[in-house]
Short mmCIF file of C-alpha atoms and ligand atoms in Angstrom, two decimals:
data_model
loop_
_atom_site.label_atom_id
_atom_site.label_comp_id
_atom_site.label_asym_id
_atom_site.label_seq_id
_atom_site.Cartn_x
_atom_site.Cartn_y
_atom_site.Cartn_z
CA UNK A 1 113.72 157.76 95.97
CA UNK A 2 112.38 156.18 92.52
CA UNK A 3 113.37 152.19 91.78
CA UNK A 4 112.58 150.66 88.91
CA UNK A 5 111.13 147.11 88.98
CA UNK A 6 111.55 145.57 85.61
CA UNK A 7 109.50 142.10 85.59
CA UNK A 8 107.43 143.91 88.94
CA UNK A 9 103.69 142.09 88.06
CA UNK A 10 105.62 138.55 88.62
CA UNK A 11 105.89 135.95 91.25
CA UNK A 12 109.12 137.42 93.08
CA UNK A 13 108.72 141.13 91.82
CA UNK A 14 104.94 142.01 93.17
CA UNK A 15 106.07 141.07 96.64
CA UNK A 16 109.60 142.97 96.15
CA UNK A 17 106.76 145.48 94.77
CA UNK A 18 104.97 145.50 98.50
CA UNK A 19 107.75 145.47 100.84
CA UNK A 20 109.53 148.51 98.69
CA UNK A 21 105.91 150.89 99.36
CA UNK A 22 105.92 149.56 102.57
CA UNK A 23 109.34 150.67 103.13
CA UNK A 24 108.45 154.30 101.91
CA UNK A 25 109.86 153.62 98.20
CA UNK A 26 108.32 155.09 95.22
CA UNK A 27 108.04 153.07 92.16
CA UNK A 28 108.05 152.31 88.88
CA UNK A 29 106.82 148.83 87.37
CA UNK A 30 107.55 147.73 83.65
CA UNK A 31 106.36 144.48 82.66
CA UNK A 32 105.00 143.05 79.67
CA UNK A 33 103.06 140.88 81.00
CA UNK A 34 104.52 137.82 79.44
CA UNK A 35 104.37 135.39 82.06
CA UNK A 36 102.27 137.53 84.75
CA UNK A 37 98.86 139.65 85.11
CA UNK A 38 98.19 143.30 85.76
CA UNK A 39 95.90 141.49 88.64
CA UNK A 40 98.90 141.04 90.61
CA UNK A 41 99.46 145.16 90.60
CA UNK A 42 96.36 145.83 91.38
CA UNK A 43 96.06 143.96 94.64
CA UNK A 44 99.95 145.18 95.31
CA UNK A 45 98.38 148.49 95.24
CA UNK A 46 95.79 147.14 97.29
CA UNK A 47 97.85 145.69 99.71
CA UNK A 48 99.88 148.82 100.50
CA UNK A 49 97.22 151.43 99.65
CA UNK A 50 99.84 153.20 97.24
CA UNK A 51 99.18 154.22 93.91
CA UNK A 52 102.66 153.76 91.07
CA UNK A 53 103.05 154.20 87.36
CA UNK A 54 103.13 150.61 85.59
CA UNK A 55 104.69 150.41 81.65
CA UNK A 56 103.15 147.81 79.83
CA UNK A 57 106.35 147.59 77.89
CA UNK A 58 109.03 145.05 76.62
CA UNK A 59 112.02 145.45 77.60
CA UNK A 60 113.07 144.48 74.04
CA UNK A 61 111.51 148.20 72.92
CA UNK A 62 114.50 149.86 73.81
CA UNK A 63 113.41 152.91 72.21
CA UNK A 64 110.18 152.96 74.56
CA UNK A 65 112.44 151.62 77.36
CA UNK A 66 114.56 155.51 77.37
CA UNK A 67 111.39 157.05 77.50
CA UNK A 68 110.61 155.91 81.02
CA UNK A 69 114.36 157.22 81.85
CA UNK A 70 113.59 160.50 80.36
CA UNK A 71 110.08 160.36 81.78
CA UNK A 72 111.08 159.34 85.98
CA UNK A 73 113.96 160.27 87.86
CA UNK A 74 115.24 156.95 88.64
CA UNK A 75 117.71 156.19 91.45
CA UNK A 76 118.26 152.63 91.00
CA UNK A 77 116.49 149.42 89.02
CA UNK A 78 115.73 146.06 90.42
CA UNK A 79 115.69 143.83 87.33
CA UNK A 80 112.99 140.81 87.66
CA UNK A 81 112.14 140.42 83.65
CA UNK A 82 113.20 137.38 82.33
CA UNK A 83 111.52 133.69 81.22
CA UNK A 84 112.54 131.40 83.39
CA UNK A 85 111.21 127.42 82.62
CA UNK A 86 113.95 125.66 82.08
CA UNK A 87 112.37 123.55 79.74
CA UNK A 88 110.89 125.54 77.81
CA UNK A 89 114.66 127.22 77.41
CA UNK A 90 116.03 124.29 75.59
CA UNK A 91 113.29 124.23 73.41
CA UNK A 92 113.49 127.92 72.68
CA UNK A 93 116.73 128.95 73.13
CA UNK A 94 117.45 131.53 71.07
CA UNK A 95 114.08 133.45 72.48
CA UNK A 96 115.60 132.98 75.81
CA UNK A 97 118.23 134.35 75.16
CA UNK A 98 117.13 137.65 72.97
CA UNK A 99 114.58 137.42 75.98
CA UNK A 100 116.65 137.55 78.96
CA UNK A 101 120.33 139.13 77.73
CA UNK A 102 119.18 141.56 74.68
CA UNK A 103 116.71 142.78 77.06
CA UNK A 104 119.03 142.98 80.00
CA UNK A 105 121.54 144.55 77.86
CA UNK A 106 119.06 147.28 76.77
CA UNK A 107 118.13 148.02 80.22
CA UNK A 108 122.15 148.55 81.13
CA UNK A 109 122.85 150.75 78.07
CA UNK A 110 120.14 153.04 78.51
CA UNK A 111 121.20 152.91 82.37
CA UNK A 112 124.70 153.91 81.67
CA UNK A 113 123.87 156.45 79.20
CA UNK A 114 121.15 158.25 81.89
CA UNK A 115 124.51 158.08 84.76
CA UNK A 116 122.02 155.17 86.53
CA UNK A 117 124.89 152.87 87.98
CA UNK A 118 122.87 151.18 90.69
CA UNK A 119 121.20 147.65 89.31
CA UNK A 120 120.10 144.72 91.47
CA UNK A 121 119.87 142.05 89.87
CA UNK A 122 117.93 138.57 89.86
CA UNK A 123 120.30 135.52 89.32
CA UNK A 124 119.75 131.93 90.12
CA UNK A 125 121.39 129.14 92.51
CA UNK A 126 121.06 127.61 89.11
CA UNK A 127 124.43 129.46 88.39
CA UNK A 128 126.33 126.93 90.48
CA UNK A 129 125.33 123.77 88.19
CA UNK A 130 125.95 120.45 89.69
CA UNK A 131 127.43 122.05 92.92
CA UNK A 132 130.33 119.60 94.01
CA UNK A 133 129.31 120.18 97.83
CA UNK A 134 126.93 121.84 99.60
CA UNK A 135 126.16 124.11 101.48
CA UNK A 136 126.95 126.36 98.38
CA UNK A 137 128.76 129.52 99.03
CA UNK A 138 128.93 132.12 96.63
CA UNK A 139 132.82 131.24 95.44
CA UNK A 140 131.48 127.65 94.43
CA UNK A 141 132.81 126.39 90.57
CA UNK A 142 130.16 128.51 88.58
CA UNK A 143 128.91 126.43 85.12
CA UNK A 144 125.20 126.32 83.34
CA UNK A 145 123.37 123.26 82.89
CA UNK A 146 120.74 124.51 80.65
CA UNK A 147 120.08 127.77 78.48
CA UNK A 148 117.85 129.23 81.39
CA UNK A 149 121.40 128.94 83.48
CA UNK A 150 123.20 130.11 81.01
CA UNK A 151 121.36 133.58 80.06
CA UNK A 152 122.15 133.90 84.24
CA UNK A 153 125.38 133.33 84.38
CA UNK A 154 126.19 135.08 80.86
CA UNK A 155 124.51 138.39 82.68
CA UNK A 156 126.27 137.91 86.01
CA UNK A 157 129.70 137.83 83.55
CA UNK A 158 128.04 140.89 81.58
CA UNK A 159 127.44 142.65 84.35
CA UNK A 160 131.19 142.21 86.20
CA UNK A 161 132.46 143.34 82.79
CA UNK A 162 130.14 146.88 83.00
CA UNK A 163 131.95 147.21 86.16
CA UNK A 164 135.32 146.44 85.22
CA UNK A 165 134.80 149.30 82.62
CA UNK A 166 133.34 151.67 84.88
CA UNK A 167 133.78 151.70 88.71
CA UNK A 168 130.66 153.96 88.98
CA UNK A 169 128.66 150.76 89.04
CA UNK A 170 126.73 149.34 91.97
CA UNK A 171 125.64 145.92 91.38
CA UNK A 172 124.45 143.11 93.30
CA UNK A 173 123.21 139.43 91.91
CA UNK A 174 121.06 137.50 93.69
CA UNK A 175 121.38 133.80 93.34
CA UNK A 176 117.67 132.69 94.61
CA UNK A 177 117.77 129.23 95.91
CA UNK A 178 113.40 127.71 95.42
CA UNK A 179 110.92 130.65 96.54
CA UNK A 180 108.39 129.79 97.50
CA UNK A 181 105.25 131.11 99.75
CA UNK A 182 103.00 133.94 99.18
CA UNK A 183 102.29 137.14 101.03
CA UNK A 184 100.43 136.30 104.42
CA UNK A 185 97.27 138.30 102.82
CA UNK A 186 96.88 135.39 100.14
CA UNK A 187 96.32 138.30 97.91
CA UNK A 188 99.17 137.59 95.62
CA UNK A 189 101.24 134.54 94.83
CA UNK A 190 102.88 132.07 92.12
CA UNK A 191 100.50 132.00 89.37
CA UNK A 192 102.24 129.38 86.63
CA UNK A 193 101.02 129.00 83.11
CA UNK A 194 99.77 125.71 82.75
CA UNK A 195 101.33 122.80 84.56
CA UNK A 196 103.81 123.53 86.85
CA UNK A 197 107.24 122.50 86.46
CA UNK A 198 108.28 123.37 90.63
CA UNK A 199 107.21 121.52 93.11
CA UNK A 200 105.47 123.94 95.63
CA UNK A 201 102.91 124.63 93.09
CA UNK A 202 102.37 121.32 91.63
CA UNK A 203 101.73 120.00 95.46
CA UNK A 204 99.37 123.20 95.95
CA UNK A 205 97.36 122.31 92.62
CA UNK A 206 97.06 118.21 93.83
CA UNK A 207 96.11 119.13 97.41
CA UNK A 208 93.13 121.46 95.65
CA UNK A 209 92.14 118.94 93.25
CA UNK A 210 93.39 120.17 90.06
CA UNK A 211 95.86 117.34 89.24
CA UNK A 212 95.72 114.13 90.62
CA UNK A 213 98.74 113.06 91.96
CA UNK A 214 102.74 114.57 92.30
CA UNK A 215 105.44 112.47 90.95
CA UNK A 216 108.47 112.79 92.89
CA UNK A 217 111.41 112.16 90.66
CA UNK A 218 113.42 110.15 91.97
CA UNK A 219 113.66 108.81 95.54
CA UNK A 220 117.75 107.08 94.52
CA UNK A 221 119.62 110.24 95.69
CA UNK A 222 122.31 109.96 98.36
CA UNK A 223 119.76 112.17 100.52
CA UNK A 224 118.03 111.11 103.91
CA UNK A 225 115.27 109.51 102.48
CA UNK A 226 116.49 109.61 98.62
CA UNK A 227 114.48 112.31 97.54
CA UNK A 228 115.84 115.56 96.16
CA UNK A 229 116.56 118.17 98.43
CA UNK A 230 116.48 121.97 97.84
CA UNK A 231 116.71 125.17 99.87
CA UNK A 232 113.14 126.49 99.81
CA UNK A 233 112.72 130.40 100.87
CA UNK A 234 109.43 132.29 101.68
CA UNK A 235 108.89 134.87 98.81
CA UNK A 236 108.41 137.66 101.53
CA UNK A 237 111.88 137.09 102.98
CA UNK A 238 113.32 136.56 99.31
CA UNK A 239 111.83 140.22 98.34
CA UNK A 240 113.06 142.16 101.86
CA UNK A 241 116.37 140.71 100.48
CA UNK A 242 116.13 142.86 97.83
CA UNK A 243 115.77 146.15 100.21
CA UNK A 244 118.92 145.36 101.51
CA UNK A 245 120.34 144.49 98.51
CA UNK A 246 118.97 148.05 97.26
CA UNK A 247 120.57 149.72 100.45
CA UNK A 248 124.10 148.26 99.87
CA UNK A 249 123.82 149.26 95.93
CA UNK A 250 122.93 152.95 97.34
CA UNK A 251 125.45 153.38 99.70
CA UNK A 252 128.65 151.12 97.90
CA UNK A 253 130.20 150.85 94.61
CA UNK A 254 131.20 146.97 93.11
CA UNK A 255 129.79 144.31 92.27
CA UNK A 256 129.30 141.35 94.60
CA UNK A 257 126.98 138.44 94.46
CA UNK A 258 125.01 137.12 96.95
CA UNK A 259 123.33 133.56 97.91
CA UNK A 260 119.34 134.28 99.11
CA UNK A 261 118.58 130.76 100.45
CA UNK A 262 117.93 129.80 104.27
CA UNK A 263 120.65 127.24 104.55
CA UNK A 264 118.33 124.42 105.32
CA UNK A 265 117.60 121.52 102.80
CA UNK A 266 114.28 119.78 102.75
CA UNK A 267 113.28 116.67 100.89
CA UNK A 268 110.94 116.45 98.89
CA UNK A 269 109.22 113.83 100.86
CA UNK A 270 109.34 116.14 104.12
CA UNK A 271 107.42 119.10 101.72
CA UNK A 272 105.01 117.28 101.16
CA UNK A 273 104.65 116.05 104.76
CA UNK A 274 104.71 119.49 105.88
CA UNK A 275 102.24 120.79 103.65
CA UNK A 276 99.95 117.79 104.38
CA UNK A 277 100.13 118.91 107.88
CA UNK A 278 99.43 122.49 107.41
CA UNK A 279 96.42 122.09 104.86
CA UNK A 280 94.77 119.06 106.25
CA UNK A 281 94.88 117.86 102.57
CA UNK A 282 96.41 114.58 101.49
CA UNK A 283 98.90 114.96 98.58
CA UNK A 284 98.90 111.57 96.48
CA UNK A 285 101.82 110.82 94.76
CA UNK A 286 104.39 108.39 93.17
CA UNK A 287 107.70 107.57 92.84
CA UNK A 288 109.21 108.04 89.11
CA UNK A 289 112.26 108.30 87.58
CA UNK A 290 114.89 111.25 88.09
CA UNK A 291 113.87 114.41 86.28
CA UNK A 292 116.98 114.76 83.78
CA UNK A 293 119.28 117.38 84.69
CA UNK A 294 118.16 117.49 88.08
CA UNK A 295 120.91 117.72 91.12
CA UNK A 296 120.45 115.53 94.10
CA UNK A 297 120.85 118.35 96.75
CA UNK A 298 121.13 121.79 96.76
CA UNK A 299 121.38 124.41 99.57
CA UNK A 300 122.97 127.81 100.52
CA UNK A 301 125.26 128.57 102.90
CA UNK A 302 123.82 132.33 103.47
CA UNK A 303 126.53 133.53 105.69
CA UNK A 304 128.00 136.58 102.98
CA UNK A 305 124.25 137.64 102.91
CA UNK A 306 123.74 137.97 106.62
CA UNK A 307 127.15 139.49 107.21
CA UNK A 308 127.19 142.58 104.56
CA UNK A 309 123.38 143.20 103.70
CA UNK A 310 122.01 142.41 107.64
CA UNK A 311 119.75 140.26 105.94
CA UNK A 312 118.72 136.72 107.19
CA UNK A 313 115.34 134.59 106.31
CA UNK A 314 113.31 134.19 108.98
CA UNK A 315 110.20 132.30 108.17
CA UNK A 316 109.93 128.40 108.39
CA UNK A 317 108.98 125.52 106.24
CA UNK A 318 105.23 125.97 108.03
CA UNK A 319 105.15 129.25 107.27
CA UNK A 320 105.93 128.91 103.90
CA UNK A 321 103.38 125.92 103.39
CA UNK A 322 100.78 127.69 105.05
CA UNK A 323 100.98 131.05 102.82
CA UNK A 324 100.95 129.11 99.46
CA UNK A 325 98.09 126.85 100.40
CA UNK A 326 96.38 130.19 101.24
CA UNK A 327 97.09 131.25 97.87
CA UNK A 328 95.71 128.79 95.90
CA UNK A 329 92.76 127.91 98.28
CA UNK A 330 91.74 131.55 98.16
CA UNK A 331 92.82 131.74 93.86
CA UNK A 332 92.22 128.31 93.00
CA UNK A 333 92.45 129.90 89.24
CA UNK A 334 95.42 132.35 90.23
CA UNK A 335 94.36 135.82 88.87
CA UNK A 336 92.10 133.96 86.96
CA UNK A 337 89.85 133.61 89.00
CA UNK A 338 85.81 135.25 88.37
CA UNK A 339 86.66 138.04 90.74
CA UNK A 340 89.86 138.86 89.09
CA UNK A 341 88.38 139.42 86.29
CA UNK A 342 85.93 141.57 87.53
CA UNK A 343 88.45 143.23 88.91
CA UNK A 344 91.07 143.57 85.89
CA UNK A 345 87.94 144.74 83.68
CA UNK A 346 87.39 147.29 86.44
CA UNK A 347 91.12 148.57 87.14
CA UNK A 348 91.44 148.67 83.17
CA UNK A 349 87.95 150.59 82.47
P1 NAD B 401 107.86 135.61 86.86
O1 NAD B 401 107.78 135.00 85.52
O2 NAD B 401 106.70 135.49 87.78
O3 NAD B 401 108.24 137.16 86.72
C1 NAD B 401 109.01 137.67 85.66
C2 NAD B 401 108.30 138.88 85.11
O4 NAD B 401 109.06 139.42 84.04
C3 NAD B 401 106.90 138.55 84.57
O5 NAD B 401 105.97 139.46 85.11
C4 NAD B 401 107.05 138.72 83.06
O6 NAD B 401 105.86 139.13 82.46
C5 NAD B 401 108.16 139.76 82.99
N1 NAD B 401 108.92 139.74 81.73
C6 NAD B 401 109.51 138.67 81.14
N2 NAD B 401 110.09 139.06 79.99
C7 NAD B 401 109.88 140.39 79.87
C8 NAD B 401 110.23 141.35 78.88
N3 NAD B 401 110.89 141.02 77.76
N4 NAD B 401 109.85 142.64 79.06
C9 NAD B 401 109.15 143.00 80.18
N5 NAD B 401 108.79 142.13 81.13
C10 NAD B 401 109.14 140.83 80.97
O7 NAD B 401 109.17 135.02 87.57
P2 NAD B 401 109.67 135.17 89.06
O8 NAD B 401 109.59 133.82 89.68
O9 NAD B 401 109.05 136.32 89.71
O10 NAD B 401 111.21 135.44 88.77
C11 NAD B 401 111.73 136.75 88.67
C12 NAD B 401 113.18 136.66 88.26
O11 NAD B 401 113.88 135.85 89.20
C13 NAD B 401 113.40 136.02 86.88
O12 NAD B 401 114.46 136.71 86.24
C14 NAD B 401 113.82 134.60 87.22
O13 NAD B 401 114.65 134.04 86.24
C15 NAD B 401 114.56 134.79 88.52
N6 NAD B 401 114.57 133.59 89.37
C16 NAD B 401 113.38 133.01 89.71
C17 NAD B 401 113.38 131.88 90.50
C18 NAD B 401 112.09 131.17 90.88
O14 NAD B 401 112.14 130.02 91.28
N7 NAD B 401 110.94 131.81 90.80
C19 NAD B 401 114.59 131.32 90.94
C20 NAD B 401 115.78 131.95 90.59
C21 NAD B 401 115.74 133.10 89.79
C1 UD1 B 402 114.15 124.28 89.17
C2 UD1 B 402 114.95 124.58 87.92
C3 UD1 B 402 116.09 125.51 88.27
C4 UD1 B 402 115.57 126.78 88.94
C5 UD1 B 402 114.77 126.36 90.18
C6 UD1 B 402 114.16 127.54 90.88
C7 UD1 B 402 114.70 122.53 86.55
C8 UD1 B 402 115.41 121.34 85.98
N1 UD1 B 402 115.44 123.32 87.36
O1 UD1 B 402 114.98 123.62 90.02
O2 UD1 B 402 116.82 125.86 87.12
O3 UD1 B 402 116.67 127.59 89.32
O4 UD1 B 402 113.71 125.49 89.77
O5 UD1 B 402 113.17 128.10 90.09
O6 UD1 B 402 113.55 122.79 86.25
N2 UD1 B 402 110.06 117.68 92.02
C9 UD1 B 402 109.30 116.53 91.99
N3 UD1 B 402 108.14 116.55 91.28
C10 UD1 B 402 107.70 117.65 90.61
C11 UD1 B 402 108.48 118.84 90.67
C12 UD1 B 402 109.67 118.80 91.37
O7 UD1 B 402 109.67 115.51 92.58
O8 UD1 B 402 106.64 117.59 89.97
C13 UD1 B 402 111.31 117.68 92.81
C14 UD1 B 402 112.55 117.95 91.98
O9 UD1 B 402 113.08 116.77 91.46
C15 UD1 B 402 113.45 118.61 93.03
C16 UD1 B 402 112.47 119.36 93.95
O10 UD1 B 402 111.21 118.73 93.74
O11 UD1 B 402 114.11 117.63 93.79
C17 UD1 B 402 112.35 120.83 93.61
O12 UD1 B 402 112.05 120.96 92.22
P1 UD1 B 402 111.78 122.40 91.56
O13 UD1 B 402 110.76 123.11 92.34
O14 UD1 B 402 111.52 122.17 90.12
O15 UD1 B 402 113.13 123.19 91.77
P2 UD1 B 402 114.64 122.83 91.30
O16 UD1 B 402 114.77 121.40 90.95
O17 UD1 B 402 115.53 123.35 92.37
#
């Protein structure tokens, strides 16, 4: 059976990319590389000793997009490619959204006209806005706070409209609460473009020297200790979601969402104390003001997950610390790093 990763070389979709070959999956990765390196492939293929095709493609190119339709015999597509700083969306909005809904609606057309009804999809816990209570389940208000949320929650309505029109369809969306983590290897990771804007990375890149200090925004939340709270998830479990989100878009027809989030809040205070104990490093920081359009606490309530996909996180806040500090300790440059290169030069010569 052929999937499809669209957005495969990134954060989320290289260790989707591992568990699906490890599962006995063929693939097929299209990326353009936009926000991610080929690196990251090349150590998935590594990592599972299996070889794939990867299209260096936009997923704008809709006419190069068919191709790989005509060219594979796809079963189903897990769809990854997007931009996703939120910031960076209200400064560029109208490339976020030819980015993330043009593309995604070229990827559904050419899907619909090859009879390829079966699409999981990567939304956000972003879709839920200022949630009014937590834990969130997934028939919370839905509303966008930002253009990032809104190209999410515009595809999530897109894509309950494709099934309205057709009951062929098999979709699922994935609201992600914070991923976080790496694969246990510390082959692959989170490899952000500049300055991070999350907080995992930012604490990794203080605790190894390459900033000086976190600022926590805000420590005036009604929270346990008045810092922001957030449902973090280990990338690994996040991507096995996705083989049971596959599975249930093989077997079933519809179109239900689903919350991928552990159900546990953690401050961000208690992150950092977890990840000072973990890495032996001290993580200076300060208080500052609130980060504007930031929500005081967020978390999932995972139960629809667990009950129809059989799918449950099961790694721990130590877990998680430990596998991103052995990330960046072991890529202090992400694939940037003197061997990547080496490497890249070598997988591209
Ligand atoms: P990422 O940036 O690491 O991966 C996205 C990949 O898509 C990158 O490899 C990028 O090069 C590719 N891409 C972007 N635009 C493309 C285009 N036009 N054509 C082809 N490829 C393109 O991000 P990630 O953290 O792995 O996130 C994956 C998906 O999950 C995104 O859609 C993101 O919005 C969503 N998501 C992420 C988080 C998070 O915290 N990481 C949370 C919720 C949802
Ligand atoms: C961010 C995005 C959100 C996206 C989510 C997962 C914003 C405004 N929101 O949310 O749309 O769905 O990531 O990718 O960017 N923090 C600090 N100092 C920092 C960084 C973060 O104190 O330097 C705090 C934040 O205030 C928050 C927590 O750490 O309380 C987590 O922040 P972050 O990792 O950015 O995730 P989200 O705020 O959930």
């Amino acid at each position: 059976m052929t999937i499809l990763v669209t957005g495969g070389a990134g954060f989320i979709g290289s260790h989707t990319c591992v568990e699906l070959l490890n599962a006995g999956y063929e693939i097929i990765v299209l990326d353009n590389f936009s926000n991610s390196s080929p690196k990251s492939l090349e150590r998935v293929k590594e990592l599972t000793n299996k070889n794939f095709k990867i299209y260096n493609l936009d997923i704008l190119e809709k006419f190069n997009v068919e191709k790989v339709f005509e060219e594979n015999d796809i079963t189903a597509v897990i769809h990854f490619a997007g931009l996703k700083a939120v910031g960076e969306s209200v400064e560029i909005p109208i490339h976020y959204y030819y980015n993330n809904i043009t593309g995604t609606l070229n990827l559904i057309d050419i899907m619909r006209k090859y009879k390829i009804f079966k699409i999981v999809f990567s939304s956000s816990a972003t879709v839920y806005g200022m949630p009014k209570q937590v834990p969130i389940s997934e028939n919370s208000p839905l509303s966008a706070m930002n253009p990032y949320g809104r190209t999410k929650l515009m595809i999530e309505e897109i894509l309950n409209d494709v099934y309205t029109s057709n009951n062929n369809w098999s979709i699922a969306l994935l609201r992600y609460f914070n991923p976080i983590g790496a694969h246990e290897s510390g082959r692959i990771g989170e490899n952000p473009n500049g300055i991070p804007n999350n907080l995992m990375p930012f604490i990794t890149q203080v605790a190894i020297g390459k900033l000086n200090e976190l600022k926590v925004f805000g420590n005036d939340y009604s929270t346990s200790d008045g810092t922001g709270v957030r449902d973090y998830i280990h990338v690994v479990d996040l991507a096995k979601g996705h083989l049971k989100a596959l599975e249930k878009v093989i077997n079933f027809n519809g179109v239900e969402a689903y919350n991928l989030g552990t159900g546990q809040g953690y401050s961000v205070l208690e992150m950092i104390d977890a990840f000072e104990k973990v890495s032996g490093r001290k993580v200076p920081y300060s208080i500052a003001s609130r980060r504007p359009g930031d929500i005081g606490e967020c978390f999932a309530d995972p139960t629809k997950a667990e009950k129809e996909l059989g799918w449950k996180a099961e790694k721990g806040i130590k877990e998680m610390c430990i596998d991103s500090w052995k990330w960046q300790s072991q890529n202090p440059n992400g694939f940037l790093d003197k061997e990547s290169i080496v490497d890249y030069a070598n997988a591209l010569a």
